[in-house]
Amino acid sequence: MVKLQEHLVPLGVASYDSASGKLRDSEGQTIALRPQSLAVLKHLVAKNGEIALREDIIAEVWGDVHVTDDSLVQCVADIRKVIGTQGREVIQTVPKKGYRLVASPESVAAATEHGYSRTSKLIAASFVVLSMLIGAGLIFAPLKPNAGNPAIAVLPFTNLGGDEDQAYFTDGFSRAITTNLSRFADLFVISSFSSFKFRGSKESANAIAQKLQVRYLLTGDVQPGAERVVINAQLIDAQDGKSLWAERYATPRRDILQVQDELSAKIAATLVERLEVATTRKARAGTQNALNAYELLLRAAHPKIEKEALFEANALIEQALRLAPDFASAHAELAQNYLLLWRHSLSDDHPAALRNARAAATRAISLDSNSYQAHQVFSMIYLYADKDHAQALASITKALEINPNEADLMVRYSTLLGFMDRDGEAVEWSEKAMRQNPLHPVWYHWNAAFVYAVAHKDERAIVEGKKALAVYKTSASIRRILIAAHGHRGEWDEAKRYAVEILQQFPKFRLSTDMRNSPFQHEQERKHYWDLFRKAGLPD
């Protein structure tokens, strides 16, 4: 008989390793979970079989920080998601009290006593499941993380208004639906960046779904008018191409935000048995000023990281805030833009840009404590400006609690972990972000190169770095990553070539003045990379 390791607590398809405090899959690999979710799991494991009261969990995990029950609900949903289909059986909700974890080590030990190797058991189980699926005609090719949860992509709605100037409104509607759906912990939602690649595609629903690794697609069209908006939406099961439902909305333009929420809730209700809804807070006053402010924000969204583009976007946002001063999302977007101006040295007054970023993010959170964008901005300010890694971690964790499906947040979290010498977790979160947003923007490769380099996965770092450099051709940061990776491998000719390119493009470059972009938590880590840079030829 194979004895179960005493420190492993079986939880569905996963196991909690009490020795390391990690959640592991059937192969013993670490499953990425946010720190708060792991802390909640640790508390539940300690109370195995007993009721863990909500107030006790919150007190232990969050201490003196005030949070609502929604934060705990989100953590439990995260844990259930990675456990798989048995999630609700393993972690049971006790109404009005809390949760009970039910784990049975004996059952796992019994399952292993026949002496099968892990590999042979997996092959046998896979063959049985595959045979059942083939027999039932239910084979559906794409694999995705957390396959027990419904996976959906919102394709860009078609603009039927005939006015290209109104395209921003239609695109904004599609992105808003994606953001709203991301708040439902029981759904796996593909990023708009990936789904928008299929604008106008003639491919079948099945083909698109396979490329995005989802089962469900939301499609539709929007006909915006001066006073009214007509919206047609259809939820498709791409496995068989059938429509699960279709809806038509004819609504006053001022009510568009309510329609977004209603549509999001209906999709979630169709795909999951029980909803744990995080409330979205936008400008919902229904006034003409609020609507105009919302439309201005849509026009300002997603500017290029260029001085002129960011200044133009900020002008639109300032105009929106004159119409709706308490529009939290606009303040958060403004904070993000000012931070970009500061980080990339695009502002004429760098200290002012940083002050404006702090002020706008503070205002956004004062208006809406669930503004994940503002919490993300604060995380970057704490990291790059203040070198306060603990506060940076608290802020990005809060952002992920609010919007656990946002791939960009996962990338930011990965970056922070890399600077904190938690390179294994950094790699996990970077790869998770790429799965969440399979047609990701190129800057994801930039981040991946960094976390692979600090994890000493240097071959991968070089591959990812070259992908990023093909687009960001003048980047000194990417070249420094490549210097580090080649330096680790002893490939000094390549490392020195990248150093020469940096100095050709930036003759005044000095390591001592570039500390802002390398906020390592531990001095020995910073010294290690500075030594590599110096050896390649970069001056102090």
PDB file of N, CA and C in Angstrom, residues 31-99:
ATOM      1  N   ILE A  31      -0.032  25.327  -8.023  1.00  0.00           N
ATOM      2  CA  ILE A  31      -1.144  26.023  -8.666  1.00  0.00           C
ATOM      3  C   ILE A  31      -1.153  27.458  -8.146  1.00  0.00           C
ATOM      4  N   ALA A  32      -1.134  28.412  -9.057  1.00  0.00           N
ATOM      5  CA  ALA A  32      -1.071  29.823  -8.658  1.00  0.00           C
ATOM      6  C   ALA A  32      -2.380  30.261  -8.009  1.00  0.00           C
ATOM      7  N   LEU A  33      -2.283  30.807  -6.810  1.00  0.00           N
ATOM      8  CA  LEU A  33      -3.421  31.407  -6.115  1.00  0.00           C
ATOM      9  C   LEU A  33      -2.953  32.715  -5.489  1.00  0.00           C
ATOM     10  N   ARG A  34      -3.874  33.679  -5.406  1.00  0.00           N
ATOM     11  CA  ARG A  34      -3.527  34.939  -4.756  1.00  0.00           C
ATOM     12  C   ARG A  34      -3.237  34.697  -3.273  1.00  0.00           C
ATOM     13  N   PRO A  35      -2.388  35.518  -2.660  1.00  0.00           N
ATOM     14  CA  PRO A  35      -2.019  35.305  -1.254  1.00  0.00           C
ATOM     15  C   PRO A  35      -3.222  35.199  -0.317  1.00  0.00           C
ATOM     16  N   GLN A  36      -4.233  36.067  -0.511  1.00  0.00           N
ATOM     17  CA  GLN A  36      -5.405  36.008   0.362  1.00  0.00           C
ATOM     18  C   GLN A  36      -6.158  34.692   0.202  1.00  0.00           C
ATOM     19  N   SER A  37      -6.258  34.210  -1.039  1.00  0.00           N
ATOM     20  CA  SER A  37      -6.959  32.947  -1.280  1.00  0.00           C
ATOM     21  C   SER A  37      -6.219  31.795  -0.611  1.00  0.00           C
ATOM     22  N   LEU A  38      -4.892  31.810  -0.683  1.00  0.00           N
ATOM     23  CA  LEU A  38      -4.106  30.774  -0.003  1.00  0.00           C
ATOM     24  C   LEU A  38      -4.278  30.849   1.509  1.00  0.00           C
ATOM     25  N   ALA A  39      -4.338  32.066   2.033  1.00  0.00           N
ATOM     26  CA  ALA A  39      -4.517  32.232   3.479  1.00  0.00           C
ATOM     27  C   ALA A  39      -5.885  31.713   3.920  1.00  0.00           C
ATOM     28  N   VAL A  40      -6.908  31.971   3.101  1.00  0.00           N
ATOM     29  CA  VAL A  40      -8.244  31.443   3.403  1.00  0.00           C
ATOM     30  C   VAL A  40      -8.215  29.922   3.387  1.00  0.00           C
ATOM     31  N   LEU A  41      -7.563  29.348   2.376  1.00  0.00           N
ATOM     32  CA  LEU A  41      -7.476  27.890   2.278  1.00  0.00           C
ATOM     33  C   LEU A  41      -6.755  27.306   3.488  1.00  0.00           C
ATOM     34  N   LYS A  42      -5.676  27.946   3.904  1.00  0.00           N
ATOM     35  CA  LYS A  42      -4.938  27.474   5.080  1.00  0.00           C
ATOM     36  C   LYS A  42      -5.843  27.439   6.308  1.00  0.00           C
ATOM     37  N   HIS A  43      -6.660  28.480   6.481  1.00  0.00           N
ATOM     38  CA  HIS A  43      -7.581  28.537   7.623  1.00  0.00           C
ATOM     39  C   HIS A  43      -8.602  27.403   7.536  1.00  0.00           C
ATOM     40  N   LEU A  44      -9.145  27.168   6.344  1.00  0.00           N
ATOM     41  CA  LEU A  44     -10.151  26.119   6.175  1.00  0.00           C
ATOM     42  C   LEU A  44      -9.558  24.737   6.426  1.00  0.00           C
ATOM     43  N   VAL A  45      -8.322  24.524   5.951  1.00  0.00           N
ATOM     44  CA  VAL A  45      -7.665  23.233   6.168  1.00  0.00           C
ATOM     45  C   VAL A  45      -7.458  22.991   7.657  1.00  0.00           C
ATOM     46  N   ALA A  46      -7.072  24.032   8.378  1.00  0.00           N
ATOM     47  CA  ALA A  46      -6.859  23.903   9.824  1.00  0.00           C
ATOM     48  C   ALA A  46      -8.149  23.532  10.555  1.00  0.00           C
ATOM     49  N   LYS A  47      -9.294  23.926   9.962  1.00  0.00           N
ATOM     50  CA  LYS A  47     -10.601  23.634  10.578  1.00  0.00           C
ATOM     51  C   LYS A  47     -11.298  22.486   9.859  1.00  0.00           C
ATOM     52  N   ASN A  48     -10.539  21.607   9.195  1.00  0.00           N
ATOM     53  CA  ASN A  48     -11.099  20.537   8.368  1.00  0.00           C
ATOM     54  C   ASN A  48     -12.247  19.805   9.069  1.00  0.00           C
ATOM     55  N   GLY A  49     -13.417  19.819   8.410  1.00  0.00           N
ATOM     56  CA  GLY A  49     -14.589  19.146   8.949  1.00  0.00           C
ATOM     57  C   GLY A  49     -15.428  20.006   9.867  1.00  0.00           C
ATOM     58  N   GLU A  50     -14.896  21.143  10.299  1.00  0.00           N
ATOM     59  CA  GLU A  50     -15.619  22.044  11.188  1.00  0.00           C
ATOM     60  C   GLU A  50     -16.080  23.286  10.424  1.00  0.00           C
ATOM     61  N   ILE A  51     -17.035  23.990  11.001  1.00  0.00           N
ATOM     62  CA  ILE A  51     -17.493  25.244  10.398  1.00  0.00           C
ATOM     63  C   ILE A  51     -16.483  26.339  10.711  1.00  0.00           C
ATOM     64  N   ALA A  52     -15.995  26.976   9.671  1.00  0.00           N
ATOM     65  CA  ALA A  52     -15.116  28.139   9.830  1.00  0.00           C
ATOM     66  C   ALA A  52     -15.977  29.383   9.664  1.00  0.00           C
ATOM     67  N   LEU A  53     -16.135  30.136  10.735  1.00  0.00           N
ATOM     68  CA  LEU A  53     -17.007  31.307  10.707  1.00  0.00           C
ATOM     69  C   LEU A  53     -16.413  32.404   9.825  1.00  0.00           C
ATOM     70  N   ARG A  54     -17.300  33.094   9.101  1.00  0.00           N
ATOM     71  CA  ARG A  54     -16.850  34.157   8.208  1.00  0.00           C
ATOM     72  C   ARG A  54     -16.004  35.198   8.944  1.00  0.00           C
ATOM     73  N   GLU A  55     -16.493  35.624  10.109  1.00  0.00           N
ATOM     74  CA  GLU A  55     -15.789  36.690  10.819  1.00  0.00           C
ATOM     75  C   GLU A  55     -14.406  36.237  11.289  1.00  0.00           C
ATOM     76  N   ASP A  56     -14.273  34.937  11.619  1.00  0.00           N
ATOM     77  CA  ASP A  56     -12.964  34.428  12.041  1.00  0.00           C
ATOM     78  C   ASP A  56     -11.981  34.390  10.871  1.00  0.00           C
ATOM     79  N   ILE A  57     -12.478  33.975   9.703  1.00  0.00           N
ATOM     80  CA  ILE A  57     -11.604  33.922   8.520  1.00  0.00           C
ATOM     81  C   ILE A  57     -11.130  35.322   8.158  1.00  0.00           C
ATOM     82  N   ILE A  58     -12.081  36.260   8.129  1.00  0.00           N
ATOM     83  CA  ILE A  58     -11.736  37.636   7.756  1.00  0.00           C
ATOM     84  C   ILE A  58     -10.738  38.225   8.746  1.00  0.00           C
ATOM     85  N   ALA A  59     -10.939  37.963  10.033  1.00  0.00           N
ATOM     86  CA  ALA A  59     -10.028  38.502  11.050  1.00  0.00           C
ATOM     87  C   ALA A  59      -8.619  37.944  10.881  1.00  0.00           C
ATOM     88  N   GLU A  60      -8.520  36.650  10.572  1.00  0.00           N
ATOM     89  CA  GLU A  60      -7.196  36.037  10.439  1.00  0.00           C
ATOM     90  C   GLU A  60      -6.493  36.465   9.156  1.00  0.00           C
ATOM     91  N   VAL A  61      -7.244  36.545   8.052  1.00  0.00           N
ATOM     92  CA  VAL A  61      -6.621  36.813   6.748  1.00  0.00           C
ATOM     93  C   VAL A  61      -6.352  38.294   6.542  1.00  0.00           C
ATOM     94  N   TRP A  62      -7.314  39.140   6.922  1.00  0.00           N
ATOM     95  CA  TRP A  62      -7.180  40.571   6.628  1.00  0.00           C
ATOM     96  C   TRP A  62      -6.806  41.424   7.842  1.00  0.00           C
ATOM     97  N   GLY A  63      -6.892  40.836   9.038  1.00  0.00           N
ATOM     98  CA  GLY A  63      -6.497  41.581  10.228  1.00  0.00           C
ATOM     99  C   GLY A  63      -7.325  42.835  10.424  1.00  0.00           C
ATOM    100  N   ASP A  64      -6.653  43.969  10.563  1.00  0.00           N
ATOM    101  CA  ASP A  64      -7.334  45.240  10.832  1.00  0.00           C
ATOM    102  C   ASP A  64      -7.843  45.929   9.575  1.00  0.00           C
ATOM    103  N   VAL A  65      -7.548  45.359   8.414  1.00  0.00           N
ATOM    104  CA  VAL A  65      -8.011  45.968   7.160  1.00  0.00           C
ATOM    105  C   VAL A  65      -9.498  45.686   6.989  1.00  0.00           C
ATOM    106  N   HIS A  66     -10.282  46.736   6.765  1.00  0.00           N
ATOM    107  CA  HIS A  66     -11.725  46.560   6.607  1.00  0.00           C
ATOM    108  C   HIS A  66     -12.040  46.028   5.214  1.00  0.00           C
ATOM    109  N   VAL A  67     -12.681  44.861   5.166  1.00  0.00           N
ATOM    110  CA  VAL A  67     -13.147  44.309   3.895  1.00  0.00           C
ATOM    111  C   VAL A  67     -14.575  43.823   4.091  1.00  0.00           C
ATOM    112  N   THR A  68     -15.296  43.684   2.992  1.00  0.00           N
ATOM    113  CA  THR A  68     -16.652  43.155   3.045  1.00  0.00           C
ATOM    114  C   THR A  68     -16.615  41.649   2.820  1.00  0.00           C
ATOM    115  N   ASP A  69     -17.776  41.010   2.995  1.00  0.00           N
ATOM    116  CA  ASP A  69     -17.865  39.574   2.744  1.00  0.00           C
ATOM    117  C   ASP A  69     -17.531  39.230   1.300  1.00  0.00           C
ATOM    118  N   ASP A  70     -17.681  40.211   0.393  1.00  0.00           N
ATOM    119  CA  ASP A  70     -17.391  39.952  -1.018  1.00  0.00           C
ATOM    120  C   ASP A  70     -15.948  39.493  -1.217  1.00  0.00           C
ATOM    121  N   SER A  71     -15.026  40.033  -0.428  1.00  0.00           N
ATOM    122  CA  SER A  71     -13.618  39.642  -0.559  1.00  0.00           C
ATOM    123  C   SER A  71     -13.432  38.171  -0.205  1.00  0.00           C
ATOM    124  N   LEU A  72     -14.106  37.724   0.855  1.00  0.00           N
ATOM    125  CA  LEU A  72     -14.020  36.321   1.246  1.00  0.00           C
ATOM    126  C   LEU A  72     -14.690  35.432   0.206  1.00  0.00           C
ATOM    127  N   VAL A  73     -15.854  35.844  -0.275  1.00  0.00           N
ATOM    128  CA  VAL A  73     -16.565  35.081  -1.308  1.00  0.00           C
ATOM    129  C   VAL A  73     -15.674  34.886  -2.532  1.00  0.00           C
ATOM    130  N   GLN A  74     -14.969  35.951  -2.913  1.00  0.00           N
ATOM    131  CA  GLN A  74     -14.090  35.871  -4.082  1.00  0.00           C
ATOM    132  C   GLN A  74     -12.963  34.868  -3.853  1.00  0.00           C
ATOM    133  N   CYS A  75     -12.379  34.874  -2.658  1.00  0.00           N
ATOM    134  CA  CYS A  75     -11.299  33.932  -2.353  1.00  0.00           C
ATOM    135  C   CYS A  75     -11.789  32.488  -2.421  1.00  0.00           C
ATOM    136  N   VAL A  76     -12.957  32.237  -1.846  1.00  0.00           N
ATOM    137  CA  VAL A  76     -13.519  30.888  -1.881  1.00  0.00           C
ATOM    138  C   VAL A  76     -13.794  30.466  -3.321  1.00  0.00           C
ATOM    139  N   ALA A  77     -14.301  31.396  -4.113  1.00  0.00           N
ATOM    140  CA  ALA A  77     -14.555  31.093  -5.526  1.00  0.00           C
ATOM    141  C   ALA A  77     -13.256  30.750  -6.253  1.00  0.00           C
ATOM    142  N   ASP A  78     -12.184  31.481  -5.952  1.00  0.00           N
ATOM    143  CA  ASP A  78     -10.879  31.192  -6.556  1.00  0.00           C
ATOM    144  C   ASP A  78     -10.438  29.765  -6.240  1.00  0.00           C
ATOM    145  N   ILE A  79     -10.589  29.381  -4.974  1.00  0.00           N
ATOM    146  CA  ILE A  79     -10.152  28.048  -4.541  1.00  0.00           C
ATOM    147  C   ILE A  79     -10.996  26.978  -5.222  1.00  0.00           C
ATOM    148  N   ARG A  80     -12.312  27.176  -5.209  1.00  0.00           N
ATOM    149  CA  ARG A  80     -13.195  26.199  -5.852  1.00  0.00           C
ATOM    150  C   ARG A  80     -12.875  26.037  -7.329  1.00  0.00           C
ATOM    151  N   LYS A  81     -12.529  27.137  -7.957  1.00  0.00           N
ATOM    152  CA  LYS A  81     -12.262  27.110  -9.400  1.00  0.00           C
ATOM    153  C   LYS A  81     -11.104  26.175  -9.720  1.00  0.00           C
ATOM    154  N   VAL A  82     -10.027  26.244  -8.948  1.00  0.00           N
ATOM    155  CA  VAL A  82      -8.857  25.420  -9.262  1.00  0.00           C
ATOM    156  C   VAL A  82      -9.012  23.990  -8.753  1.00  0.00           C
ATOM    157  N   ILE A  83      -9.898  23.773  -7.780  1.00  0.00           N
ATOM    158  CA  ILE A  83     -10.139  22.418  -7.297  1.00  0.00           C
ATOM    159  C   ILE A  83     -10.865  21.593  -8.347  1.00  0.00           C
ATOM    160  N   GLY A  84     -11.695  22.247  -9.156  1.00  0.00           N
ATOM    161  CA  GLY A  84     -12.406  21.535 -10.213  1.00  0.00           C
ATOM    162  C   GLY A  84     -13.860  21.314  -9.872  1.00  0.00           C
ATOM    163  N   THR A  85     -14.451  20.298 -10.495  1.00  0.00           N
ATOM    164  CA  THR A  85     -15.892  20.074 -10.375  1.00  0.00           C
ATOM    165  C   THR A  85     -16.317  19.729  -8.959  1.00  0.00           C
ATOM    166  N   GLN A  86     -15.389  19.260  -8.118  1.00  0.00           N
ATOM    167  CA  GLN A  86     -15.734  18.917  -6.734  1.00  0.00           C
ATOM    168  C   GLN A  86     -15.619  20.113  -5.792  1.00  0.00           C
ATOM    169  N   GLY A  87     -15.368  21.287  -6.357  1.00  0.00           N
ATOM    170  CA  GLY A  87     -15.100  22.453  -5.529  1.00  0.00           C
ATOM    171  C   GLY A  87     -16.150  22.730  -4.479  1.00  0.00           C
ATOM    172  N   ARG A  88     -17.422  22.636  -4.868  1.00  0.00           N
ATOM    173  CA  ARG A  88     -18.492  22.965  -3.917  1.00  0.00           C
ATOM    174  C   ARG A  88     -18.737  21.837  -2.924  1.00  0.00           C
ATOM    175  N   GLU A  89     -18.294  20.627  -3.250  1.00  0.00           N
ATOM    176  CA  GLU A  89     -18.401  19.528  -2.299  1.00  0.00           C
ATOM    177  C   GLU A  89     -17.278  19.602  -1.266  1.00  0.00           C
ATOM    178  N   VAL A  90     -16.098  19.976  -1.720  1.00  0.00           N
ATOM    179  CA  VAL A  90     -14.951  20.054  -0.813  1.00  0.00           C
ATOM    180  C   VAL A  90     -15.068  21.259   0.113  1.00  0.00           C
ATOM    181  N   ILE A  91     -15.482  22.408  -0.452  1.00  0.00           N
ATOM    182  CA  ILE A  91     -15.690  23.609   0.369  1.00  0.00           C
ATOM    183  C   ILE A  91     -17.179  23.925   0.349  1.00  0.00           C
ATOM    184  N   GLN A  92     -17.835  23.595   1.436  1.00  0.00           N
ATOM    185  CA  GLN A  92     -19.284  23.739   1.521  1.00  0.00           C
ATOM    186  C   GLN A  92     -19.656  25.076   2.160  1.00  0.00           C
ATOM    187  N   THR A  93     -20.665  25.721   1.604  1.00  0.00           N
ATOM    188  CA  THR A  93     -21.177  26.953   2.197  1.00  0.00           C
ATOM    189  C   THR A  93     -22.157  26.612   3.308  1.00  0.00           C
ATOM    190  N   VAL A  94     -21.954  27.180   4.471  1.00  0.00           N
ATOM    191  CA  VAL A  94     -22.883  27.016   5.591  1.00  0.00           C
ATOM    192  C   VAL A  94     -23.648  28.330   5.715  1.00  0.00           C
ATOM    193  N   PRO A  95     -24.908  28.363   5.269  1.00  0.00           N
ATOM    194  CA  PRO A  95     -25.659  29.626   5.218  1.00  0.00           C
ATOM    195  C   PRO A  95     -25.615  30.399   6.530  1.00  0.00           C
ATOM    196  N   LYS A  96     -25.357  31.709   6.403  1.00  0.00           N
ATOM    197  CA  LYS A  96     -25.348  32.663   7.506  1.00  0.00           C
ATOM    198  C   LYS A  96     -24.233  32.418   8.531  1.00  0.00           C
ATOM    199  N   LYS A  97     -23.350  31.458   8.239  1.00  0.00           N
ATOM    200  CA  LYS A  97     -22.270  31.182   9.190  1.00  0.00           C
ATOM    201  C   LYS A  97     -20.892  31.292   8.550  1.00  0.00           C
ATOM    202  N   GLY A  98     -20.656  30.494   7.534  1.00  0.00           N
ATOM    203  CA  GLY A  98     -19.326  30.504   6.929  1.00  0.00           C
ATOM    204  C   GLY A  98     -19.146  29.349   5.977  1.00  0.00           C
ATOM    205  N   TYR A  99     -18.023  28.627   6.143  1.00  0.00           N
ATOM    206  CA  TYR A  99     -17.696  27.546   5.220  1.00  0.00           C
ATOM    207  C   TYR A  99     -17.171  26.343   5.993  1.00  0.00           C
TER     208      TYR A  99
END
